[in-house]
CSV table of C-alpha atoms in Angstrom, one decimal:
chain,number,residue,atom,x,y,z
A,3,MET,CA,0.0,-0.1,0.0
A,4,ASP,CA,1.4,3.4,-1.0
A,5,ILE,CA,0.4,6.1,1.6
A,6,SER,CA,1.1,8.8,-1.4
A,7,ILE,CA,-2.1,7.2,-3.3
A,8,ILE,CA,-4.3,7.7,-0.1
A,9,ILE,CA,-3.2,11.2,0.2
A,10,GLU,CA,-3.7,11.9,-3.7
A,11,SER,CA,-7.0,10.2,-3.7
A,12,LEU,CA,-8.6,11.5,-0.5
A,13,PRO,CA,-9.8,15.0,-1.7
A,14,THR,CA,-11.6,13.4,-4.9
A,15,LEU,CA,-13.2,10.8,-2.6
A,16,LEU,CA,-14.1,13.3,0.0
A,17,ASN,CA,-15.8,15.2,-2.7
A,18,ALA,CA,-17.7,12.0,-4.0
A,19,THR,CA,-18.6,11.5,-0.3
A,20,LEU,CA,-20.4,14.6,-0.2
A,21,MET,CA,-22.5,13.5,-3.2
A,22,THR,CA,-23.4,10.2,-1.5
A,23,ILE,CA,-24.6,12.2,1.6
A,24,PHE,CA,-26.4,14.5,-0.8
A,25,LEU,CA,-28.2,11.7,-2.5
A,26,ALA,CA,-29.0,9.9,0.8
A,27,VAL,CA,-30.4,13.0,2.6
A,28,VAL,CA,-32.5,14.2,-0.3
A,29,SER,CA,-33.9,10.6,-1.0
A,30,ILE,CA,-34.6,10.1,2.8
A,31,LEU,CA,-36.7,13.4,3.1
A,32,ILE,CA,-38.6,12.3,-0.1
A,33,ALA,CA,-39.1,8.8,1.3
A,34,LEU,CA,-40.3,10.0,4.7
A,35,LEU,CA,-42.8,12.1,3.0
A,36,LEU,CA,-44.0,9.4,0.7
A,37,GLY,CA,-43.8,6.7,3.6
A,38,PHE,CA,-45.8,8.9,5.8
A,39,PHE,CA,-48.8,9.5,3.3
A,40,THR,CA,-48.6,5.8,2.2
A,41,ALA,CA,-49.1,4.8,5.8
A,42,LEU,CA,-52.1,7.1,6.0
A,43,ALA,CA,-53.6,5.7,3.1
A,44,ARG,CA,-53.1,2.2,4.3
A,45,ILE,CA,-54.9,2.8,7.6
A,46,SER,CA,-57.5,4.9,5.8
A,47,LYS,CA,-61.1,3.5,5.5
A,48,ILE,CA,-61.3,4.4,1.8
A,49,LYS,CA,-60.5,1.1,0.2
A,50,LEU,CA,-59.1,2.5,-3.2
A,51,LEU,CA,-56.4,4.6,-1.4
A,52,ASP,CA,-55.6,1.4,0.6
A,53,ALA,CA,-55.4,-0.7,-2.3
A,54,ILE,CA,-53.2,1.6,-4.4
A,55,ALA,CA,-50.8,2.0,-1.3
A,56,SER,CA,-50.7,-1.7,-0.8
A,57,LEU,CA,-49.8,-2.3,-4.5
A,58,TYR,CA,-47.1,0.3,-4.4
A,59,VAL,CA,-45.5,-1.2,-1.1
A,60,SER,CA,-45.8,-4.8,-2.6
A,61,ILE,CA,-44.0,-3.9,-5.9
A,62,PHE,CA,-41.2,-1.7,-4.2
A,63,ARG,CA,-40.3,-4.3,-1.4
A,64,GLY,CA,-41.0,-7.2,-3.8
A,65,THR,CA,-38.4,-6.3,-6.4
A,66,PRO,CA,-34.7,-5.6,-6.2
A,67,LEU,CA,-33.5,-2.0,-5.8
A,68,LEU,CA,-31.1,-2.5,-8.8
A,69,VAL,CA,-34.0,-3.6,-11.1
A,70,GLN,CA,-35.9,-0.4,-10.1
A,71,ILE,CA,-32.9,1.8,-10.7
A,72,PHE,CA,-32.7,0.0,-14.3
A,73,VAL,CA,-36.4,0.2,-15.1
A,74,ILE,CA,-36.4,3.9,-14.2
A,75,TYR,CA,-33.0,4.9,-15.9
A,76,TYR,CA,-33.0,2.6,-18.9
A,77,GLY,CA,-36.4,1.7,-19.1
A,78,LEU,CA,-38.6,4.8,-18.8
A,79,PRO,CA,-37.0,6.6,-21.8
A,80,GLN,CA,-38.7,4.2,-24.0
A,81,VAL,CA,-42.1,5.8,-23.0
A,82,ASN,CA,-40.4,9.3,-23.4
A,83,ILE,CA,-39.7,9.8,-19.8
A,84,GLU,CA,-36.1,10.8,-19.7
A,85,LEU,CA,-34.4,11.5,-16.4
A,86,ASP,CA,-30.8,12.4,-15.8
A,87,PRO,CA,-28.8,9.9,-13.7
A,88,ILE,CA,-29.0,11.9,-10.4
A,89,PRO,CA,-32.9,12.3,-10.6
A,90,SER,CA,-33.3,8.7,-11.6
A,91,GLY,CA,-31.1,7.7,-8.5
A,92,ILE,CA,-33.1,9.9,-6.1
A,93,LEU,CA,-36.4,8.6,-7.4
A,94,ALA,CA,-35.6,4.9,-7.3
A,95,LEU,CA,-34.0,5.3,-3.8
A,96,SER,CA,-37.0,7.3,-2.4
A,97,LEU,CA,-39.7,5.1,-3.9
A,98,ASN,CA,-37.9,2.0,-2.4
A,99,ALA,CA,-37.1,3.6,1.1
A,100,GLY,CA,-40.6,5.0,1.1
A,101,ALA,CA,-42.3,1.6,0.7
A,102,TYR,CA,-40.3,0.2,3.8
A,103,LEU,CA,-40.9,3.4,5.9
A,104,SER,CA,-44.7,3.3,5.4
A,105,GLU,CA,-44.7,-0.2,6.9
A,106,SER,CA,-42.9,0.9,9.9
A,107,PHE,CA,-45.1,4.1,10.2
A,108,ARG,CA,-48.2,2.0,9.7
A,109,ALA,CA,-47.2,-0.2,12.6
A,110,SER,CA,-46.2,2.5,14.9
A,111,ILE,CA,-49.6,4.3,14.2
A,112,LEU,CA,-51.2,1.1,15.0
A,113,SER,CA,-49.1,0.5,18.2
A,114,VAL,CA,-50.4,3.7,19.9
A,115,ASP,CA,-53.0,2.5,22.5
A,116,LYS,CA,-56.5,2.8,21.3
A,117,GLY,CA,-57.4,4.7,24.6
A,118,GLN,CA,-55.6,7.7,23.1
A,119,MET,CA,-58.1,7.7,20.2
A,120,GLU,CA,-61.0,7.3,22.6
A,121,ALA,CA,-59.7,10.0,25.0
A,122,SER,CA,-59.4,12.5,21.9
A,123,VAL,CA,-62.7,11.7,20.5
A,124,SER,CA,-64.4,11.9,24.0
A,125,LEU,CA,-63.3,15.5,24.1
A,126,GLY,CA,-65.1,16.1,20.8
A,127,MET,CA,-62.2,16.0,18.4
A,128,THR,CA,-62.7,14.6,14.9
A,129,TYR,CA,-60.9,11.5,13.7
A,130,TRP,CA,-58.3,13.7,11.8
A,131,GLN,CA,-57.9,16.0,14.7
A,132,ALA,CA,-57.0,13.0,17.0
A,133,LEU,CA,-54.8,11.6,14.4
A,134,ARG,CA,-52.9,14.8,13.9
A,135,ARG,CA,-52.6,16.0,17.4
A,136,ILE,CA,-52.4,12.9,19.4
A,137,ILE,CA,-51.8,9.8,17.6
A,138,LEU,CA,-49.2,10.9,14.9
A,139,PRO,CA,-46.9,12.6,17.4
A,140,GLN,CA,-46.6,9.6,19.4
A,141,SER,CA,-46.2,7.2,16.5
A,142,LEU,CA,-43.5,9.2,14.9
A,143,ARG,CA,-41.5,9.0,17.9
A,144,ILE,CA,-42.1,5.3,18.3
A,145,ALA,CA,-41.0,5.0,14.6
A,146,ILE,CA,-37.6,7.1,15.1
A,147,PRO,CA,-35.5,3.8,15.6
A,148,THR,CA,-36.8,2.1,12.4
A,149,MET,CA,-36.5,5.4,10.5
A,150,SER,CA,-32.8,5.6,11.5
A,151,ASN,CA,-32.5,2.2,10.4
A,152,SER,CA,-33.9,2.9,7.0
A,153,PHE,CA,-31.6,5.7,6.6
A,154,ILE,CA,-28.5,3.8,7.4
A,155,VAL,CA,-29.7,1.1,4.9
A,156,LEU,CA,-30.4,4.0,2.4
A,157,ILE,CA,-26.7,5.6,2.7
A,158,LYS,CA,-25.4,2.0,1.7
A,159,ASP,CA,-28.1,1.7,-1.2
A,160,THR,CA,-26.8,4.8,-2.7
A,161,SER,CA,-23.7,2.9,-3.8
A,162,LEU,CA,-26.0,1.1,-6.3
A,163,ILE,CA,-26.5,4.4,-8.1
A,164,SER,CA,-23.0,4.0,-9.3
A,165,VAL,CA,-24.3,1.6,-12.0
A,166,ILE,CA,-26.0,4.6,-13.8
A,167,THR,CA,-22.9,6.6,-13.6
A,168,VAL,CA,-23.6,8.9,-10.8
A,169,THR,CA,-20.1,9.8,-9.4
A,170,GLU,CA,-20.9,9.2,-5.9
A,171,LEU,CA,-18.3,7.4,-3.6
A,172,LEU,CA,-18.3,4.0,-5.2
A,173,GLN,CA,-18.3,5.3,-8.7
A,174,MET,CA,-15.6,7.6,-8.1
A,175,SER,CA,-13.5,4.9,-6.4
A,176,SER,CA,-13.6,2.7,-9.4
A,177,LEU,CA,-12.6,5.8,-11.6
A,178,LEU,CA,-9.4,6.3,-9.4
A,179,ILE,CA,-8.8,2.7,-9.5
A,180,ALA,CA,-8.7,2.7,-13.4
A,181,LYS,CA,-6.0,5.5,-13.1
A,182,THR,CA,-4.0,4.1,-10.3
A,183,PHE,CA,-4.4,0.4,-10.4
A,184,GLU,CA,-4.6,0.1,-6.5
A,185,PRO,CA,-8.1,-1.5,-6.0
A,186,LEU,CA,-7.3,-2.6,-2.4
A,187,THR,CA,-6.3,0.7,-1.1
A,188,ILE,CA,-9.0,2.6,-2.9
A,189,TYR,CA,-11.8,0.4,-2.0
A,190,LEU,CA,-10.7,0.1,1.5
A,191,LEU,CA,-10.7,3.9,1.6
A,192,ALA,CA,-14.2,4.1,0.3
A,193,ALA,CA,-15.3,1.6,2.8
A,194,ALA,CA,-13.8,3.5,5.7
A,195,LEU,CA,-15.6,6.6,4.2
A,196,TYR,CA,-18.9,4.7,4.3
A,197,TRP,CA,-18.3,3.6,7.8
A,198,ILE,CA,-17.5,7.0,9.1
A,199,ILE,CA,-20.6,8.5,7.5
A,200,ILE,CA,-22.9,5.9,8.9
A,201,THR,CA,-21.4,6.1,12.4
A,202,VAL,CA,-21.7,9.8,12.6
A,203,PHE,CA,-25.5,9.6,11.5
A,204,SER,CA,-26.1,6.7,13.9
A,205,VAL,CA,-24.9,8.6,16.9
A,206,MET,CA,-26.8,11.8,15.8
A,207,LEU,CA,-30.0,9.7,15.4
A,208,ASP,CA,-29.4,7.9,18.7
A,209,ARG,CA,-29.2,11.2,20.3
A,210,LEU,CA,-32.5,12.3,18.8
A,211,GLU,CA,-34.1,9.2,19.8
A,212,LYS,CA,-33.1,9.6,23.2
A,213,ARG,CA,-34.4,13.1,23.6
A,214,THR,CA,-37.6,12.6,21.9
A,215,SER,CA,-38.7,9.3,23.4
A,216,GLN,CA,-38.6,10.7,27.1
A,217,HIS,CA,-42.3,10.9,27.7
A,218,ILE,CA,-43.7,8.2,25.7
A,219,ALA,CA,-44.7,4.9,27.5
A,220,LEU,CA,-43.8,2.0,25.4
B,19,MET,CA,-84.9,18.3,34.1
B,20,SER,CA,-83.3,14.9,32.5
B,21,ILE,CA,-79.8,15.2,31.3
B,22,ILE,CA,-79.5,11.6,30.0
B,23,GLN,CA,-82.4,9.7,28.6
B,24,LEU,CA,-81.8,6.1,27.1
B,25,THR,CA,-84.8,4.4,25.2
B,26,ASN,CA,-84.5,0.6,24.7
B,27,LEU,CA,-80.6,0.6,24.3
B,28,LYS,CA,-79.2,-2.6,23.0
B,29,LYS,CA,-75.8,-3.9,22.1
B,30,LYS,CA,-74.8,-7.0,20.5
B,31,PHE,CA,-71.3,-8.3,19.9
B,32,GLY,CA,-71.9,-10.9,17.3
B,33,THR,CA,-74.7,-13.1,18.7
B,34,ASN,CA,-73.8,-12.0,22.3
B,35,GLU,CA,-76.4,-9.6,23.5
B,36,VAL,CA,-74.4,-7.4,26.0
B,37,LEU,CA,-77.2,-5.0,26.6
B,38,GLN,CA,-80.7,-6.2,26.3
B,39,GLY,CA,-82.8,-3.1,26.0
B,40,ILE,CA,-81.9,-0.6,28.7
B,41,ASP,CA,-84.2,2.4,29.6
B,42,LEU,CA,-82.6,5.0,31.9
B,43,THR,CA,-83.1,8.5,32.8
B,44,VAL,CA,-80.7,10.6,34.7
B,45,ASN,CA,-81.7,13.8,36.1
B,46,LYS,CA,-79.8,17.1,36.6
B,47,SER,CA,-77.3,16.8,39.5
B,48,GLU,CA,-78.0,13.5,40.3
B,49,VAL,CA,-75.3,10.9,40.8
B,50,VAL,CA,-76.0,7.4,39.6
B,51,VAL,CA,-73.8,4.4,40.4
B,52,LEU,CA,-73.7,1.4,38.0
B,53,MET,CA,-72.8,-1.9,39.8
B,54,GLY,CA,-72.7,-5.4,38.7
B,55,PRO,CA,-70.3,-8.5,38.1
B,56,SER,CA,-67.9,-8.1,35.3
B,57,GLY,CA,-69.5,-8.9,31.9
B,58,SER,CA,-72.8,-7.5,33.2
B,59,GLY,CA,-72.7,-4.8,30.6
B,60,LYS,CA,-72.2,-1.7,32.8
B,61,SER,CA,-69.0,-0.3,31.1
B,62,THR,CA,-70.6,-1.1,27.7
B,63,LEU,CA,-73.6,0.9,28.7
B,64,LEU,CA,-71.2,3.7,29.4
B,65,ARG,CA,-69.3,3.5,26.4
B,66,CYS,CA,-72.5,3.2,24.2
B,67,LEU,CA,-73.6,6.6,25.7
B,68,THR,CA,-71.1,8.4,23.8
B,69,PHE,CA,-70.8,6.1,20.9
B,70,LEU,CA,-67.3,4.9,22.0
B,71,GLU,CA,-69.2,1.6,21.1
B,72,GLU,CA,-72.0,1.9,18.4
B,73,PRO,CA,-75.2,0.6,20.1
B,74,THR,CA,-77.2,-1.9,18.0
B,75,GLU,CA,-80.5,-0.4,18.7
B,76,GLY,CA,-81.9,2.4,20.7
B,77,VAL,CA,-82.0,6.1,21.2
B,78,ILE,CA,-79.8,8.2,23.1
B,79,GLN,CA,-80.4,11.7,24.3
B,80,ILE,CA,-78.1,13.8,26.1
B,81,GLY,CA,-79.3,17.3,26.8
B,82,GLN,CA,-81.2,18.3,23.7
B,83,GLN,CA,-79.2,16.2,21.5
B,84,GLU,CA,-80.6,12.9,20.5
B,85,VAL,CA,-79.0,10.3,18.3
B,86,ALA,CA,-80.4,6.9,17.4
B,87,ALA,CA,-78.3,3.7,17.1
B,88,GLY,CA,-77.7,1.8,14.0
B,89,GLU,CA,-78.0,4.5,11.4
B,90,LYS,CA,-75.7,4.9,8.5
B,91,THR,CA,-72.7,7.2,9.1
B,92,SER,CA,-73.2,10.5,7.5
B,93,ARG,CA,-71.6,14.0,8.1
B,94,LYS,CA,-74.8,15.0,9.9
B,95,ARG,CA,-74.6,11.9,12.1
B,96,LYS,CA,-70.9,12.4,12.9
B,97,ASN,CA,-71.7,15.9,14.1
B,98,GLU,CA,-74.5,14.7,16.3
B,99,ILE,CA,-72.3,12.3,17.9
B,100,LYS,CA,-69.7,14.9,18.2
B,101,GLU,CA,-72.2,17.2,19.8
B,102,LEU,CA,-73.1,14.3,22.4
B,103,ARG,CA,-69.4,14.1,23.3
B,104,LYS,CA,-68.9,17.6,23.8
B,105,ARG,CA,-71.8,17.6,26.5
B,106,THR,CA,-70.1,14.6,28.4
B,107,GLY,CA,-66.8,14.3,30.1
B,108,PHE,CA,-65.6,10.7,30.0
B,109,VAL,CA,-63.0,9.4,32.5
B,110,PHE,CA,-61.3,6.1,31.8
B,111,GLN,CA,-60.0,3.4,33.9
B,112,GLN,CA,-56.7,3.5,32.4
B,113,PHE,CA,-56.8,7.4,32.4
B,114,ASN,CA,-55.6,7.6,28.8
B,115,LEU,CA,-53.9,10.8,29.4
B,116,PHE,CA,-51.8,12.1,26.4
B,117,PRO,CA,-48.2,11.0,27.3
B,118,HIS,CA,-46.4,13.5,25.1
B,119,LYS,CA,-48.2,16.6,26.7
B,120,THR,CA,-47.8,18.0,30.3
B,121,ALA,CA,-50.5,18.0,32.6
B,122,ILE,CA,-51.8,21.4,32.0
B,123,GLU,CA,-51.4,20.9,28.0
B,124,ASN,CA,-53.8,17.6,28.5
B,125,VAL,CA,-56.2,20.0,29.9
B,126,MET,CA,-55.8,22.6,27.4
B,127,GLU,CA,-56.2,20.4,24.3
B,128,GLY,CA,-59.9,20.1,24.1
B,129,PRO,CA,-60.9,23.8,24.6
B,130,ILE,CA,-58.1,24.6,22.0
B,131,VAL,CA,-58.7,22.1,19.4
B,132,VAL,CA,-62.5,21.7,19.6
B,133,GLN,CA,-63.7,24.9,20.9
B,134,GLY,CA,-61.0,27.1,19.3
B,135,VAL,CA,-60.2,29.0,22.6
B,136,GLU,CA,-57.3,31.2,22.6
B,137,ARG,CA,-54.1,29.6,24.1
B,138,GLU,CA,-53.8,31.8,27.0
B,139,GLU,CA,-57.3,31.7,27.9
B,140,ALA,CA,-57.2,27.8,27.7
B,141,ARG,CA,-54.1,27.9,30.0
B,142,LYS,CA,-56.1,30.0,32.7
B,143,LEU,CA,-58.8,27.7,32.5
B,144,ALA,CA,-56.7,24.5,32.6
B,145,LYS,CA,-54.6,25.9,35.6
B,146,SER,CA,-57.9,26.6,37.6
B,147,LEU,CA,-59.0,23.0,36.9
B,148,LEU,CA,-55.8,21.6,38.1
B,149,GLU,CA,-55.9,23.5,41.2
B,150,LYS,CA,-59.4,22.4,41.7
B,151,VAL,CA,-58.4,18.7,41.6
B,152,GLY,CA,-55.4,19.6,43.9
B,153,LEU,CA,-52.6,19.5,41.1
B,154,GLY,CA,-51.9,23.2,40.6
B,155,GLU,CA,-48.3,22.4,41.5
B,156,ARG,CA,-48.0,19.8,38.9
B,157,CYS,CA,-48.9,21.7,35.8
B,158,ASP,CA,-45.7,21.2,33.9
B,159,HIS,CA,-45.3,17.4,34.7
B,160,TYR,CA,-45.7,14.8,32.2
B,161,PRO,CA,-48.1,12.0,32.8
B,162,SER,CA,-45.2,9.5,33.4
B,163,GLN,CA,-43.8,11.8,36.3
B,164,LEU,CA,-47.3,11.5,38.2
B,165,SER,CA,-48.6,8.8,40.3
B,166,GLY,CA,-51.8,6.9,39.0
B,167,GLY,CA,-53.9,8.9,41.5
B,168,GLN,CA,-52.6,12.2,40.2
B,169,GLN,CA,-53.0,11.1,36.4
B,170,GLN,CA,-56.5,10.1,37.1
B,171,ARG,CA,-57.2,13.7,38.7
B,172,VAL,CA,-55.6,15.3,35.5
B,173,ALA,CA,-58.0,13.1,33.4
B,174,ILE,CA,-60.9,14.4,35.4
B,175,ALA,CA,-59.6,18.1,34.9
B,176,ARG,CA,-59.3,17.3,31.3
B,177,ALA,CA,-62.9,16.1,31.3
B,178,LEU,CA,-64.2,19.0,32.9
B,179,SER,CA,-62.3,21.4,30.5
B,180,MET,CA,-65.0,21.1,28.0
B,181,LYS,CA,-67.6,22.2,30.7
B,182,PRO,CA,-69.7,19.0,30.2
B,183,MET,CA,-73.5,18.5,31.4
B,184,VAL,CA,-72.5,15.3,32.7
B,185,MET,CA,-69.5,13.2,33.7
B,186,LEU,CA,-69.2,9.5,32.9
B,187,TYR,CA,-66.7,7.4,35.0
B,188,ASP,CA,-65.7,4.0,33.7
B,189,GLU,CA,-64.2,2.3,36.8
B,190,PRO,CA,-62.0,5.3,37.6
B,191,THR,CA,-60.3,3.9,40.6
B,192,SER,CA,-59.9,0.1,39.5
B,193,ALA,CA,-56.3,0.6,38.2
B,194,LEU,CA,-55.0,2.6,41.1
B,195,ASP,CA,-53.1,1.1,44.0
B,196,PRO,CA,-55.3,1.1,47.0
B,197,GLU,CA,-53.6,4.0,48.8
B,198,LEU,CA,-54.5,6.2,45.8
B,199,VAL,CA,-58.2,5.6,45.5
B,200,ARG,CA,-59.2,8.0,48.2
B,201,GLU,CA,-57.7,11.2,46.4
B,202,VAL,CA,-59.6,10.3,43.2
B,203,LEU,CA,-62.9,9.6,45.1
B,204,GLN,CA,-62.6,12.8,47.1
B,205,VAL,CA,-62.3,15.0,43.9
B,206,MET,CA,-65.4,13.1,42.5
B,207,LYS,CA,-67.3,13.8,45.8
B,208,ASP,CA,-66.3,17.3,45.7
B,209,LEU,CA,-67.8,17.6,42.2
B,210,ALA,CA,-71.0,15.8,43.1
B,211,GLN,CA,-71.4,18.3,45.9
B,212,GLU,CA,-71.2,21.1,43.6
B,213,GLY,CA,-74.1,19.6,41.6
B,214,MET,CA,-72.5,17.9,38.6
B,215,THR,CA,-74.5,15.3,37.2
B,216,MET,CA,-72.4,11.9,37.3
B,217,VAL,CA,-72.8,8.4,36.1
B,218,VAL,CA,-70.1,6.1,37.8
B,219,VAL,CA,-69.3,2.5,37.1
B,220,THR,CA,-67.5,1.4,40.2
B,221,HIS,CA,-67.2,-1.4,42.9
B,222,GLU,CA,-66.6,1.2,45.7
B,223,MET,CA,-69.5,0.7,47.9
B,224,ASN,CA,-68.4,3.5,50.5
B,225,PHE,CA,-68.4,6.0,47.7
B,226,ALA,CA,-71.7,4.7,46.6
B,227,LYS,CA,-73.2,4.9,50.0
B,228,GLU,CA,-72.0,8.4,50.7
B,229,VAL,CA,-72.5,10.1,47.2
B,230,ALA,CA,-75.0,8.1,45.1
B,231,ASP,CA,-78.5,9.4,44.8
B,232,ARG,CA,-79.4,6.1,43.1
B,233,VAL,CA,-77.7,2.9,42.8
B,234,ILE,CA,-78.5,0.6,39.6
B,235,PHE,CA,-77.4,-3.1,39.8
B,236,MET,CA,-76.9,-4.6,36.5
B,237,ASP,CA,-76.5,-8.4,35.4
B,238,GLY,CA,-76.6,-10.1,32.2
B,239,GLY,CA,-77.2,-7.0,30.2
B,240,VAL,CA,-80.3,-5.8,32.1
B,241,ILE,CA,-81.1,-3.5,35.0
B,242,VAL,CA,-81.8,-6.0,37.7
B,243,GLU,CA,-82.9,-3.6,40.4
B,244,GLU,CA,-82.4,0.1,41.3
B,245,GLY,CA,-82.8,2.4,44.2
B,246,THR,CA,-81.2,4.5,46.9
B,247,SER,CA,-77.9,3.1,48.2
B,248,GLU,CA,-79.7,2.2,51.4
B,249,GLU,CA,-82.3,0.2,49.6
B,250,ILE,CA,-79.8,-1.6,47.4
B,251,PHE,CA,-77.1,-2.3,49.9
B,252,ASN,CA,-79.3,-2.9,53.1
B,253,CYS,CA,-82.5,-4.7,51.6
B,254,PRO,CA,-81.8,-5.9,48.2
B,255,LYS,CA,-85.0,-7.6,46.7
B,256,GLU,CA,-83.4,-9.5,44.1
B,257,GLU,CA,-81.4,-12.8,44.4
B,258,ARG,CA,-78.8,-11.7,42.0
B,259,THR,CA,-78.2,-8.6,43.9
B,260,LYS,CA,-77.8,-10.3,47.1
B,261,ARG,CA,-75.4,-12.7,45.8
B,262,PHE,CA,-73.3,-10.0,44.1
B,263,LEU,CA,-73.2,-7.8,47.5
B,264,MET,CA,-72.1,-11.0,49.4
B,265,ARG,CA,-69.3,-11.3,47.0
B,266,VAL,CA,-68.2,-7.8,47.1
B,267,LYS,CA,-68.2,-7.6,50.9
B,268,GLU,CA,-66.1,-10.7,51.2
B,269,GLU,CA,-63.4,-9.0,49.2
């Protein structure tokens, strides 16, 4: 292993790491919204909404992420929907993570004691007022650990976007290897960078979890 | 003047008829205690009153608002049920306080969300209600920081925040450690003395003796007998009532 290779590659790899973080953060934000509304659709009494949401979840949990990426990036142009690599990647990652998140949101909504809904409507609240003011704030806190987990999985999944030429961390590593012929050094460096981002985010999310779950009886 | 009027109230769970046609009138400022063995339908009766359980048949009237059972849900009906609920304060066995809100926020929630009261005004009202139940010092505590008895008193204050015409209590002391029962009963007694109309499902005989204007004994989904606490406890007429009272006294 040549130390000078590490020093030379590091700035480029750090730049690519920023791209990885960008992809992960944007995708998780969209996935959170998507998962949240999908969960609401799943618990809704309107059968059609529930059916559409179930189908979405089933498709995106039941097929490999890599296939989803290919369909979006290589497949959709055939029906004249052409997306650049980065939007394609973000779309695939958010649709995929949104499907998983919706399931954990749904479970966390259902896990709130039904006495909470009864107490809310007994005060004269409507179903939606109770959901918004009483049930959701509690279920979101319950869901924080699974949200954190989804985010960490998502960070790792961004590496799959390298196959559609987005120069995130893994793709950049491969490009560097083509120049330096040092696969072991560069891939280990990339692995170390993934490990660092994930560890930092894990610690941050742990703190958030501790702060918010204080007054929730589980 | 009657506050609650039930006509032929029935509730079936599948083929099991839990309430078999209950007629009941509760007058203003009256305190009615519902007693009976578990499974007698007393909690179901209370829950049907505000449509926490949808009754199978019958008519429920609270104040001027009347709602018939078993009709199709419509916006109009939902509003009528909401009106019923606004007129009643419901106190649960398990308190059901909102764990993510402080004591005072629990009490402010109804007025703010349902009645659109200004935050500051709601806070003043909530503060006075918490003082009334002896928890003026605990406004900013979360439910998890309060004892069971304190939580139930917050729950009573929360129910009072909507200025109900009648308070409904579903075994309010059953989930409490024995030494915490008294403080909750005391708050309920004070309310009764102020003239609050109340329907209480409870096994607390002493409370019934001291506070109840009328004791109703239920078994198997029907009202077996009713009368003043003296009549029911000292000279029950029905065999089922006698057996139940024997069992309760043994405990």
